[in-house]
Amino acid sequence: MTVTIYDVAREANVSMATVSRVVNGNQNVKPSTRKKVLEVIERLEYRPNAVARGLASKKTTTVGVIIPDISNNIYAEAARGIEDIATMYRYNIILANSDQNEDKELSLLDTMLGKQVDGIVMMSDAVTPKLLQSMENSPVPIVLAGSIDESQKLPSVNIDYFQATYEAVNMLITNGHKRIAFVSGPLSYTINVKYKLEAYKKALKDAGLDVDESLIVAEDSTYDGGVEAWKELNQIENPPTAYFAGSDELAIGIIHAAQDHGIKVPEDIEVISFENSKLARMVRPQLTSVALPLYEIGAVSMRLLTKFLNKEKVEDQNVILPYRIEKRDSVKEKSKK
Amino acid sequence: MTVTIYDVAREANVSMATVSRVVNGNQNVKPSTRKKVLEVIERLEYRPNAVARGLASKKTTTVGVIIPDISNNIYAEAARGIEDIATMYRYNIILANSDQNEDKELSLLDTMLGKQVDGIVMMSDAVTPKLLQSMENSPVPIVLAGSIDESQKLPSVNIDYFQATYEAVNMLITNGHKRIAFVSGPLSYTINVKYKLEAYKKALKDAGLDVDESLIVAEDSTYDGGVEAWKELNQIENPPTAYFAGSDELAIGIIHAAQDHGIKVPEDIEVISFENSKLARMVRPQLTSVALPLYEIGAVSMRLLTKFLNKEKVEDQNVILPYRIEKRDSVKEKSKK
DNA sequence: TTGTAACAGTCAAAGGTTTTCCCTCCTTTT
DNA sequence: AAAAGGAGGGAAAACCTTTGACTGTTACAA
C-alpha cells in the first residue's frame, strides 16, 4: 500500500539504515550509493512517515501554539510571526484557541504534550498560578509571547508596557490635559492592571495630577467597548478631555462615539491608543498609537524557543523588545515639541 | 523516565491491552478493573503518547490547514471556524501559511501528508492544475474552503459569488449610476476574475450599460490598494460615480481617498464592498457590504471534512452557503425601495 | 448437566523509523 | 609487512501503542 523505507531499501539493494542515512543527510554514505537510493525514492515516491520518525527519534519537529483567539488581529499578527520563524527552522505549528479560558489552556497544554510537540509558544493575558505550575512541569520548553508571568520563571518576550504607557499618558499631559481617561480591556489581564494602569497612575502623580477613579474604565477590547466607555465617561460631571485607550478598537470606538456627538478629535478631545494595527491608518483622524510589535513578539518568541530546542546558550530568557510611538492625528502636534 | 502504558499495566496487574482499552473507552472492561487502572493512571500521571498511538492506529486526530495568510482577517476568521469545529470533533490543527504561492502550497501539502494528517482543509485563491492534481492524489480527504476548483472534483464550501456580486452591482445600478467602477483584488484569483468580474459585466449588460474597461481596476486587497484605485480612476476623463469594491479594505481606501478630496460618501459617490468584516462598522460612513460568512465557510468546511473522516454519507460535496447584503451608509437607501 | 454466548483479559505482532553497535574493507603510517 | 584508523554500511533493538487472535471464566438457557 504505502511505500516504506523498507521498500526503498529492497529496491536499492541496501539496508534500511542506509536509506535512513540518505534521507537524513547523514554523511556516511558513498555518493554513488546516495544517488542510487535517491533515485529509488524518486521512483517509488517514497515519503518518510513523520509519525514513525517521531516515535523513533522522540522529536516531532512540531511546536504547539496556544493563543486566545486567532480571529483577533492582535494574536493573528503574532501567530504569523511565530509561524514564519517556525517554518524557517523547519517546524510545523499546532495552533489552538484558548479563548483566554484557564481550563482550555490547561487541557490544550496537556493535549499538545500528549502529541509530543517539541516545544510550546503560549500567549495568555492571565497566567494563573495553576497554569504557571503546569507550564513549569512541562517536559518541553515553553515560551510566553506577549504575556506576563510575574515570577519570571518562564522565558518570555514582551515590550516595556509600563514605560510605553507612561510615555503615552505623558504626551497627553504635555498637551495640557488635566482630566485624562484610562480606558482598557478587562482588568483580569495582568498587563492592563499591573502595567498600563500603574503607569497611568504614576504618570499622573508625577505630574502632580490626581487620580480620579471615575476616569478609569474597563471594557472588552472592542469597538463597541470603546463606544460604551465614551458614554460612561461622558455622563459624569466633568468628562475627560483626553483618553488613553488600551487598544485600537477601543480608541476608534471612543472617537466615533465622540464624533457622533459633534465632538472633534483632536480639537476637542485627544486620544492615544496602544497597538498600532493597520486599523490605525484606516480611520479619520488617524490614530496616534503606541506601536506594539506583535509580529516581532511572535517571531522572537519562536526564535527563543528554537534556541532552547537546539540547546543553544541563551543570555537572557526574558526578552524586552523596543517599541515606539507612532504620531498621527488623534493627538495634536504640540507634544512633539 | 516517561511513564508508558506498560508501567501502568504492571502497576495495575493487567496487560497493556487492558490499559489501552480503558484509555480508549472500550466497553470490554470490568468496572472494577477499569477503576483500578484509572487510579494507577492518575497516580503515575500517565499521558498517552499520541505519536505511538498514531503509528499503531494510523490515525493522528490531526488535520492540516493551509491558508494564504493568517494575519489577514479574512483567513483568520475562517481559520477560527475551522478550529472550532475541529476541536468539537477532537481534532487538532496544523496550521501553515502559503502566501498564495504555488510552490509553498505544494510543499506544505507534502509536509502535512508526511505528518500523516487525517485530512486537510485548504484555502487557495488560485487552484492551479498542478495543485489540483496533487490534491486529487492525496491519500486523505481534502476540502476546499472558500476556494474555487472549477472542475468541482474536490469537495468545497463557498457562497454564490456571482449572484452576490450581481446583486451588489445591481443596487448601484438601481440607484441610477451609469459609471460604476469595479475594484478588485488580484485578477490571478479565480473568484475575482471568473465570478465577481463576470457578474459585474453581466449586471451592467442586463441593465443596458456599457462595460468600460477603464473602470475595471485590480489592486492588492488593501487599504492602500483602495487609495491607489481611487486615484487611478479619478484621473480618467469621466470618473465613476459608484464603486464595487472587492473587499472592505479596498472600499475604505476608496472612501478615504475620495473624502480627502472633498468628495462625500454616499452623497457624491456610493461604494459597496464585499466582505463585511468588523471593519465595516468601524468607519464613517459605515460600509454597505456583501456579508461573506467567513467563519461559517471555515466551520462548514471542517464539518464536511469530518464527514469524510467518519465515512458518513455526504449528499453534495460542493456546498453553497447563503449570503446577505448588509445595508449601511455607504450606499443610499433608495435601492432598498 | 451441558452447551453456548458473552465477557474479560492476555499475547504478541505490527506500525515505520532512528540509532547503536558492529563488521568489513581500504588507506595510511611506520 | 603489519598495525592502526576511517569510511561505508548492515543487523536489530527500541520507540509506545493498537489490535486481532485467542483463552479462560461465568451465567444462563435448554
XYZ file of C-alpha atoms (C1' of nucleotides) in Angstrom:
734
model
C 0.000 0.000 0.000
C 2.091 2.868 1.280
C 5.745 2.678 0.405
C 8.094 2.431 3.338
C 11.750 2.794 3.938
C 11.922 -0.932 3.698
C 10.630 -0.982 0.154
C 13.207 1.558 -0.811
C 15.947 -0.459 0.839
C 14.977 -3.588 -1.028
C 14.755 -1.866 -4.404
C 18.060 -0.152 -3.895
C 19.815 -3.221 -2.507
C 20.853 -1.514 0.668
C 19.684 -1.748 4.254
C 17.034 0.473 5.724
C 19.740 2.055 7.805
C 21.372 3.366 4.693
C 18.132 4.703 3.317
C 17.577 6.442 6.619
C 21.035 7.947 6.370
C 20.359 9.241 2.913
C 17.016 10.698 3.888
C 18.521 12.426 6.874
C 21.534 13.781 5.070
C 23.995 11.731 7.082
C 27.431 11.984 5.532
C 28.399 8.376 5.964
C 27.144 7.315 2.580
C 29.107 6.942 -0.596
C 27.910 9.379 -3.253
C 27.139 6.574 -5.656
C 25.029 4.810 -3.054
C 23.295 8.012 -2.191
C 22.452 8.593 -5.799
C 21.071 5.124 -6.207
C 18.896 5.453 -3.149
C 17.684 8.874 -4.157
C 16.611 7.516 -7.486
C 14.604 4.756 -5.930
C 12.992 7.220 -3.553
C 12.009 9.324 -6.500
C 10.727 6.410 -8.484
C 8.712 4.929 -5.669
C 7.511 8.329 -4.500
C 8.636 7.438 -1.038
C 7.557 9.945 1.614
C 9.006 9.423 5.097
C 6.408 8.837 7.769
C 6.880 11.613 10.279
C 4.895 9.767 12.907
C 7.164 6.762 12.868
C 10.086 9.082 12.764
C 8.750 10.922 15.771
C 8.348 7.739 17.689
C 11.838 6.564 16.952
C 13.642 9.840 17.401
C 11.457 11.392 20.104
C 11.300 14.543 18.092
C 8.305 15.661 16.097
C 9.530 18.934 14.581
C 6.215 20.318 15.647
C 5.602 23.027 18.194
C 2.379 23.923 19.900
C 0.943 27.421 19.796
C -1.772 28.352 22.238
C -3.352 31.724 21.734
C -6.534 33.334 22.957
C -8.213 33.868 19.609
C -6.803 33.660 16.140
C -9.617 35.757 14.695
C -8.401 38.671 16.758
C -5.883 40.641 14.764
C -3.545 41.093 17.706
C -2.974 37.407 18.129
C -3.135 36.650 14.430
C -0.285 39.035 13.823
C 1.803 37.367 16.480
C 0.849 33.946 15.188
C 2.160 34.894 11.799
C 5.455 35.878 13.355
C 5.622 32.586 15.166
C 4.795 30.581 12.109
C 7.289 32.345 9.889
C 10.180 31.625 12.190
C 8.940 28.119 12.831
C 8.940 27.477 9.104
C 12.397 28.916 8.832
C 13.601 26.362 11.353
C 11.551 23.573 9.762
C 8.982 23.252 12.459
C 5.279 22.935 11.989
C 2.734 24.532 14.229
C -0.214 23.042 16.027
C -2.434 26.017 16.642
C -5.252 26.190 19.170
C -7.500 28.862 20.605
C -7.914 29.107 24.356
C -10.409 31.975 24.498
C -8.346 33.016 27.445
C -10.037 30.331 29.487
C -7.889 28.646 32.077
C -9.463 25.231 31.714
C -8.953 25.251 27.988
C -5.404 26.416 28.392
C -4.700 23.601 30.767
C -6.280 20.948 28.634
C -4.663 22.284 25.481
C -1.313 22.100 27.181
C -1.996 18.513 28.052
C -3.160 17.614 24.573
C -0.124 19.143 22.993
C 2.269 17.426 25.327
C 0.431 14.222 24.517
C 1.085 14.928 20.880
C 4.757 15.163 21.772
C 5.367 18.660 20.497
C 8.990 19.689 20.839
C 8.082 22.984 22.468
C 5.260 25.436 23.019
C 4.657 29.114 22.470
C 1.933 30.380 24.723
C 0.021 33.604 24.679
C -2.127 34.261 27.697
C -3.346 37.505 29.140
C -3.685 35.998 32.568
C -1.114 33.450 33.626
C -2.767 31.923 36.650
C -0.795 30.060 39.323
C -2.255 26.767 38.152
C -1.321 27.464 34.571
C 2.128 28.572 35.566
C 2.619 25.403 37.545
C 1.572 23.252 34.624
C 3.956 25.048 32.357
C 6.807 24.696 34.770
C 6.228 20.971 34.860
C 6.337 20.708 31.117
C 8.872 18.219 29.783
C 9.474 20.523 26.814
C 10.399 24.205 26.755
C 7.633 26.789 26.765
C 7.970 30.445 25.923
C 5.492 33.129 26.750
C 4.781 35.545 23.920
C 3.484 38.961 24.852
C 2.395 37.536 28.142
C 3.411 38.226 31.677
C 4.450 35.736 34.291
C 5.479 37.925 37.160
C 7.720 35.329 38.672
C 9.835 35.461 35.523
C 10.321 31.745 35.797
C 9.385 31.140 32.206
C 11.122 32.543 29.165
C 9.149 35.385 27.666
C 9.117 38.120 25.070
C 7.449 41.458 25.735
C 7.866 45.177 25.474
C 8.087 47.506 28.435
C 4.361 48.068 28.823
C 4.827 50.302 31.805
C 7.260 52.608 30.128
C 5.225 52.721 26.932
C 2.055 53.631 28.757
C 3.829 56.153 30.889
C 5.157 57.849 27.828
C 1.809 57.827 26.091
C -0.035 59.308 29.025
C 2.687 61.860 29.325
C 2.091 63.059 25.803
C -1.426 63.838 26.838
C -0.248 65.580 29.980
C 2.255 67.594 27.988
C -0.601 68.753 25.813
C -2.133 70.352 28.876
C -4.781 67.829 29.793
C -5.812 67.530 33.398
C -8.589 65.029 33.040
C -7.279 62.016 31.234
C -9.322 58.869 30.982
C -7.867 55.410 31.129
C -9.883 53.013 29.017
C -8.602 49.484 28.916
C -9.562 45.935 28.240
C -10.504 43.580 31.062
C -8.779 44.201 34.364
C -8.336 40.486 34.735
C -5.462 40.817 32.294
C -2.157 41.229 34.015
C -0.774 43.729 31.559
C -3.757 46.007 31.918
C -3.799 46.143 35.642
C -0.170 45.736 36.664
C 1.499 47.730 33.952
C -0.753 50.007 31.975
C -2.905 51.121 34.855
C 0.032 51.539 37.196
C 1.938 53.519 34.628
C -1.093 55.718 34.039
C -1.349 56.450 37.740
C 2.326 57.104 38.083
C 2.359 59.475 35.139
C -0.468 61.462 36.645
C 1.117 61.558 40.050
C 4.489 62.552 38.684
C 2.745 65.461 37.009
C 1.009 66.429 40.203
C -2.391 65.328 38.911
C -4.983 63.487 40.948
C -6.071 60.014 40.021
C -9.829 60.095 39.616
C -11.186 56.570 39.766
C -14.221 57.568 37.764
C -11.948 58.190 34.812
C -10.779 54.610 34.816
C -12.955 52.228 32.895
C -12.540 48.683 31.677
C -14.436 47.203 28.781
C -13.970 44.445 26.269
C -11.217 45.484 23.894
C -13.660 46.094 21.075
C -15.139 48.898 19.069
C -18.376 48.664 20.994
C -16.425 48.620 24.214
C -14.934 51.944 23.196
C -18.323 53.416 22.406
C -19.566 52.190 25.735
C -16.630 53.669 27.573
C -17.147 57.063 25.996
C -20.800 57.090 27.002
C -19.962 56.126 30.507
C -17.272 58.739 30.809
C -19.470 61.454 29.403
C -22.258 61.207 31.859
C -20.054 62.141 34.767
C -19.947 65.775 35.906
C -16.613 66.559 34.446
C -15.826 64.448 31.382
C -12.265 63.779 30.325
C -10.567 65.851 27.654
C -8.150 63.121 26.700
C -8.168 59.362 26.520
C -5.605 56.674 26.806
C -7.109 53.645 25.037
C -5.772 50.169 25.602
C -6.297 49.102 22.008
C -7.022 50.490 18.572
C -10.584 49.298 18.531
C -11.247 50.880 21.861
C -9.784 54.131 20.576
C -11.867 54.065 17.434
C -14.998 53.372 19.430
C -14.247 56.347 21.644
C -13.533 58.600 18.706
C -16.632 57.654 16.801
C -18.854 57.973 19.835
C -17.458 61.432 20.362
C -17.738 62.430 16.720
C -21.295 61.222 16.611
C -21.967 63.764 19.348
C -20.350 66.576 17.455
C -17.097 66.464 19.330
C -13.990 66.898 17.241
C -10.784 64.923 17.523
C -8.142 66.126 18.215
C -9.521 69.668 18.536
C -11.900 68.959 21.400
C -10.536 65.769 22.821
C -7.366 63.815 22.181
C -6.979 60.094 22.051
C -3.934 57.888 22.069
C -4.137 54.173 21.570
C -1.964 51.222 22.288
C -1.468 48.748 19.456
C -0.979 50.448 16.114
C -2.611 47.793 13.991
C -3.300 48.615 10.400
C -6.604 49.969 11.629
C -4.765 52.977 12.970
C -4.326 54.400 9.483
C -7.762 53.402 8.337
C -9.804 55.822 10.366
C -10.077 59.592 10.451
C -8.367 61.073 12.287
C -5.630 58.528 12.004
C -4.631 57.160 15.370
C -1.623 58.247 17.332
C -0.624 54.990 18.895
C 1.950 53.113 20.846
C 3.259 50.667 18.287
C 3.107 47.166 19.698
C 5.449 44.982 17.647
C 3.167 41.973 17.552
C 4.787 40.210 14.658
C 8.184 40.614 16.232
C 6.982 39.385 19.581
C 5.787 36.239 17.885
C 8.883 35.859 15.789
C 11.311 36.453 18.616
C 9.391 34.080 20.865
C 9.694 31.344 18.334
C 13.337 32.112 17.800
C 13.894 31.924 21.509
C 12.150 28.593 21.574
C 14.418 27.254 18.849
C 17.377 28.211 20.969
C 16.113 26.021 23.739
C 15.377 23.258 21.276
C 18.876 23.415 19.864
C 20.365 23.721 23.310
C 21.946 26.988 22.306
C 23.006 29.217 25.102
C 20.513 31.943 25.894
C 21.772 35.006 27.627
C 18.542 36.455 28.929
C 15.394 34.429 28.806
C 13.117 37.408 29.416
C 13.394 39.497 26.316
C 12.184 43.091 26.172
C 11.653 44.410 22.682
C 11.712 48.107 21.823
C 8.542 49.998 20.988
C 7.877 53.393 19.521
C 5.028 55.814 19.460
C 3.549 56.462 16.079
C 2.433 60.050 15.952
C -0.548 60.696 13.768
C -3.654 62.807 14.035
C -5.618 61.867 17.124
C -3.204 63.773 19.310
C -2.035 67.295 18.484
C 1.472 68.111 17.369
C 2.401 70.126 20.384
C 3.677 67.191 22.307
C 6.204 66.553 19.606
C 7.760 69.762 20.890
C 11.766 8.434 32.516
C 8.421 8.941 30.821
C 5.698 6.632 32.022
C 4.274 4.303 29.428
C 1.263 2.125 29.090
C 3.499 -0.685 30.138
C 4.247 0.863 33.515
C 0.567 1.314 34.107
C -0.129 -2.284 33.175
C 2.477 -3.544 35.581
C 1.294 -1.411 38.464
C -2.305 -2.348 37.891
C -1.582 -6.020 37.330
C -3.235 -6.143 33.954
C -1.922 -6.330 30.433
C -1.171 -3.292 28.334
C -4.081 -4.249 26.144
C -6.433 -3.714 29.028
C -4.925 -0.381 29.831
C -5.310 0.552 26.214
C -8.983 -0.391 26.392
C -9.524 1.715 29.450
C -7.798 4.665 27.916
C -9.826 4.339 24.754
C -13.133 3.858 26.479
C -13.594 0.365 25.107
C -16.506 -1.303 26.868
C -14.915 -4.695 27.300
C -13.521 -3.979 30.743
C -15.000 -4.818 34.099
C -15.832 -1.677 36.068
C -13.612 -2.757 38.928
C -10.700 -3.294 36.589
C -11.352 -0.008 34.925
C -11.336 1.748 38.245
C -8.098 0.158 39.273
C -6.418 1.110 36.029
C -7.740 4.623 36.181
C -6.302 5.030 39.628
C -2.890 3.918 38.531
C -3.052 6.239 35.545
C -3.860 9.066 37.867
C -1.171 8.175 40.322
C 1.536 7.747 37.721
C 0.348 10.754 35.750
C 0.323 8.639 32.661
C -0.274 10.575 29.463
C -0.788 8.516 26.314
C 1.759 9.139 23.623
C -0.188 10.334 20.623
C 2.707 9.647 18.296
C 2.901 5.969 19.182
C -0.827 5.857 19.015
C -0.745 7.397 15.583
C 1.742 4.877 14.383
C -0.231 1.948 15.676
C -3.671 3.116 14.660
C -2.754 5.043 11.545
C -4.824 7.926 12.737
C -3.391 11.118 14.167
C -6.549 13.087 15.017
C -4.800 15.986 13.417
C -5.850 17.833 10.300
C -3.828 20.170 8.176
C -4.956 23.690 7.400
C -3.282 25.569 4.603
C -4.250 29.189 4.222
C -2.724 32.132 2.419
C -2.061 34.331 5.440
C -3.293 34.046 8.984
C -2.587 37.686 9.705
C -5.199 38.636 7.149
C -8.550 38.909 8.853
C -10.399 37.121 6.086
C -8.450 33.923 6.533
C -8.148 34.268 10.286
C -11.894 34.361 10.588
C -12.218 31.216 8.524
C -9.406 29.570 10.463
C -11.280 30.184 13.643
C -14.331 28.468 12.187
C -12.197 25.549 11.154
C -10.535 25.240 14.510
C -13.752 25.445 16.477
C -15.314 22.572 14.625
C -12.086 20.626 14.674
C -11.971 20.964 18.438
C -15.570 19.887 18.652
C -14.647 16.685 16.874
C -11.436 16.315 18.858
C -9.041 17.094 16.106
C -6.052 19.326 16.325
C -4.936 21.631 13.618
C -1.579 22.020 11.926
C -1.729 25.494 10.506
C 0.504 26.866 7.771
C 0.659 29.967 5.611
C 1.114 29.586 1.893
C 1.223 33.249 0.917
C -0.782 32.069 -2.004
C 2.378 30.731 -3.529
C 2.007 27.553 -5.505
C 5.363 26.099 -4.539
C 4.669 26.600 -0.885
C 1.231 25.116 -1.246
C 2.688 22.070 -2.880
C 5.407 21.584 -0.347
C 3.060 22.219 2.547
C 0.751 19.585 1.194
C 3.642 17.184 1.097
C 4.821 18.015 4.581
C 1.391 17.549 6.029
C 0.852 14.262 4.314
C 4.224 13.243 5.675
C 2.973 14.135 9.122
C 0.101 11.774 8.485
C -2.704 14.243 8.992
C -6.108 12.624 8.733
C -7.386 15.269 6.367
C -6.750 18.768 5.061
C -8.672 21.994 4.734
C -7.221 24.162 2.039
C -7.806 27.784 1.211
C -6.338 28.967 -2.028
C -7.354 31.826 -4.223
C -5.856 30.193 -7.255
C -6.123 26.450 -7.532
C -3.638 25.700 -10.266
C -3.751 22.496 -12.293
C -0.634 21.222 -10.562
C -2.071 21.913 -7.152
C -5.343 20.328 -8.096
C -3.542 17.257 -9.266
C -1.598 16.957 -6.047
C -4.753 17.268 -4.039
C -6.514 14.665 -6.084
C -3.703 12.256 -5.404
C -3.907 12.812 -1.704
C -4.369 9.666 0.348
C -6.538 11.630 2.784
C -9.593 13.764 2.098
C -9.127 17.438 1.301
C -11.788 20.106 1.330
C -11.526 23.477 -0.248
C -12.745 26.349 1.920
C -13.860 29.490 0.166
C -11.850 28.412 -2.803
C -12.786 27.513 -6.306
C -11.805 24.435 -8.214
C -13.732 24.795 -11.406
C -13.680 21.115 -12.130
C -15.637 20.544 -8.932
C -13.608 17.429 -8.345
C -12.805 18.349 -4.789
C -15.276 18.948 -2.003
C -15.710 22.641 -1.325
C -17.637 25.257 0.590
C -18.409 28.625 -0.919
C -21.123 31.188 -1.439
C -22.535 32.143 -4.803
C -20.001 34.826 -5.571
C -21.526 35.541 -8.933
C -25.007 36.079 -7.605
C -23.777 38.146 -4.685
C -21.766 40.425 -6.910
C -24.555 40.710 -9.411
C -26.903 41.796 -6.678
C -24.452 44.283 -5.249
C -23.738 45.903 -8.579
C -27.432 45.998 -9.220
C -28.018 48.052 -6.099
C -25.723 50.621 -7.559
C -27.485 50.490 -10.906
C -30.851 50.842 -9.204
C -29.566 53.977 -7.581
C -29.165 55.451 -11.020
C -25.459 55.081 -11.572
C -24.182 54.740 -15.101
C -20.483 54.713 -14.395
C -19.738 52.042 -11.897
C -16.177 51.047 -11.113
C -15.098 47.531 -10.391
C -12.186 47.499 -7.976
C -10.949 44.099 -7.019
C -8.003 42.213 -5.649
C -5.558 40.467 -7.983
C -7.007 39.122 -11.184
C -4.971 35.993 -10.711
C -7.598 34.951 -8.172
C -10.248 32.769 -9.669
C -13.080 34.276 -7.711
C -12.224 37.779 -8.795
C -11.971 37.102 -12.454
C -14.417 34.275 -13.072
C -17.192 35.288 -10.724
C -17.056 38.835 -9.490
C -15.880 40.381 -12.684
C -18.202 38.316 -14.824
C -21.144 39.160 -12.605
C -20.267 42.823 -12.774
C -20.215 42.722 -16.529
C -23.434 40.791 -16.726
C -25.206 43.182 -14.367
C -24.175 46.125 -16.492
C -25.175 44.446 -19.705
C -28.520 43.341 -18.341
C -29.148 46.965 -17.472
C -28.163 48.085 -20.913
C -24.981 49.734 -19.742
C -21.641 49.562 -21.489
C -18.671 47.878 -19.898
C -15.886 50.409 -19.830
C -12.578 48.629 -19.320
C -11.054 51.734 -17.826
C -13.429 51.384 -14.898
C -12.056 47.989 -14.053
C -9.012 48.017 -11.831
C -7.189 45.402 -9.842
C -5.006 46.147 -6.843
C -3.817 44.357 -3.755
C -6.787 43.904 -1.461
C -5.527 46.518 0.950
C -6.338 49.968 2.168
C -3.548 51.425 0.102
C -4.771 49.450 -2.861
C -8.097 51.203 -2.493
C -6.487 54.594 -2.313
C -4.484 53.762 -5.377
C -7.538 52.582 -7.253
C -9.414 55.766 -6.495
C -6.568 57.879 -7.767
C -6.299 55.888 -10.901
C -9.999 56.058 -11.551
C -10.155 59.767 -10.943
C -7.665 60.802 -13.500
C -9.693 59.479 -16.368
C -11.998 61.870 -18.256
C -15.181 60.636 -16.743
C -14.693 59.226 -13.245
C -17.097 56.710 -11.788
C -19.927 57.758 -9.510
C -20.138 54.399 -7.788
C -17.738 51.655 -6.808
C -17.976 47.969 -6.285
C -15.053 47.076 -4.033
C -13.821 43.522 -3.708
C -13.014 43.842 -0.019
C -13.614 46.100 2.953
C -10.126 47.484 2.979
C -10.344 48.350 -0.671
C -13.653 50.109 -0.016
C -12.261 52.070 2.884
C -9.265 53.109 0.856
C -11.532 54.352 -1.886
C -13.758 56.213 0.532
C -10.918 57.913 2.354
C -9.178 58.870 -0.847
C -12.410 60.440 -2.014
C -13.107 62.158 1.291
C -9.619 63.546 1.384
C -10.508 65.242 -1.885
C -13.690 66.699 -0.509
C -15.965 64.151 -2.076
C -18.802 62.951 0.105
C -19.978 59.408 0.530
C -22.716 58.490 -0.178
C -23.874 61.903 -1.411
C -21.355 62.255 -4.218
C -20.272 58.713 -4.787
C -21.526 55.409 -3.488
C -19.471 52.412 -2.536
C -20.407 48.838 -1.827
C -17.939 46.340 -0.541
C -17.652 42.609 -0.424
C -16.717 41.079 2.919
C -18.432 42.755 5.835
C -15.664 42.294 8.351
C -15.951 44.141 11.614
C -14.171 46.957 9.864
C -17.384 47.740 8.030
C -18.903 49.269 11.146
C -15.731 50.964 12.214
C -15.530 53.616 9.537
C -17.692 56.554 8.622
C -19.799 56.161 6.652
C -20.298 52.603 7.695
C -19.945 50.222 4.803
C -22.781 48.685 2.897
C -21.362 45.286 2.167
C -21.994 41.838 0.879
C -21.643 39.742 4.009
C -19.209 36.953 3.362
C -19.788 34.297 6.028
C -16.115 33.524 6.584
C -16.456 31.821 9.915
C -19.210 29.615 8.559
C -17.232 28.749 5.475
C -14.440 27.536 7.716
C -16.740 25.736 10.092
C -18.748 24.026 7.409
C -15.598 23.001 5.578
C -14.263 21.332 8.659
C -17.597 19.709 9.334
C -17.608 18.404 5.793
C -14.148 17.025 6.325
C -15.254 15.191 9.449
C -17.964 13.560 7.417
C -15.372 12.136 5.106
C -13.232 11.087 8.033
C -16.143 9.286 9.659
C -17.187 7.817 6.382
C -20.569 9.448 6.757
C -22.597 9.802 3.629
C -22.342 13.230 2.053
C -25.141 14.316 -0.202
C -23.492 17.190 -2.013
C -19.778 17.724 -1.716
C -19.896 21.226 -3.151
C -21.677 23.286 -0.565
C -23.058 26.744 -1.307
C -23.764 28.827 1.761
C -26.236 31.721 1.796
C -25.061 35.314 1.945
C -26.837 38.575 2.592
C -26.181 42.191 1.879
C -25.728 44.346 4.916
C -27.164 47.744 4.163
C -25.460 50.589 5.911
C -24.412 54.063 4.937
C -22.035 53.941 2.012
C -24.927 53.351 -0.361
C -28.118 55.390 -0.220
C -31.410 53.993 0.943
C -33.167 54.293 -2.347
C -32.162 50.868 -3.515
C -33.965 49.411 -0.546
C -37.071 50.590 -2.390
C -25.689 -31.093 33.435
C -24.099 -29.466 29.318
C -23.532 -26.273 25.618
C -23.120 -21.683 24.292
C -22.618 -16.959 24.317
C -20.937 -13.010 26.267
C -17.422 -11.124 28.778
C -12.582 -10.050 30.473
C -8.395 -10.364 29.631
C -3.766 -11.935 27.608
C -0.264 -12.355 23.978
C 2.289 -10.789 20.518
C 2.578 -8.855 16.036
C 2.520 -4.738 13.618
C 3.288 0.035 12.569
C 7.846 2.815 10.063
C 11.557 4.946 11.619
C 16.119 6.046 14.127
C 20.082 4.678 16.270
C 23.556 1.893 18.485
C 26.728 -1.357 17.855
C 29.316 -3.997 14.914
C 31.681 -5.629 10.837
C 34.320 -5.322 6.610
C 37.257 -3.275 3.544
C 40.587 0.213 2.250
C 44.183 3.547 3.158
C 47.867 5.231 5.774
C 51.519 5.033 8.696
C 55.518 3.210 10.494
C 54.582 -6.024 6.042
C 51.883 -5.270 9.949
C 49.153 -2.263 12.667
C 46.010 1.495 13.044
C 42.310 4.127 11.610
C 38.465 5.535 8.970
C 34.726 5.113 5.682
C 30.666 2.715 4.405
C 27.102 0.025 5.508
C 24.309 -3.876 7.869
C 21.506 -6.082 11.804
C 18.473 -5.479 15.160
C 16.746 -3.245 19.164
C 13.989 0.417 20.600
C 10.245 3.841 20.430
C 4.842 3.173 22.542
C 0.641 1.959 21.142
C -3.303 -0.570 18.933
C -5.432 -4.569 17.578
C -6.675 -9.154 16.209
C -6.446 -13.758 17.555
C -7.018 -16.418 21.322
C -8.023 -18.271 26.076
C -10.368 -18.772 30.206
C -14.477 -17.695 33.055
C -19.144 -17.034 34.123
C -24.033 -17.123 33.534
C -27.838 -18.871 31.656
C -30.989 -21.440 28.680
C -32.189 -25.909 27.332
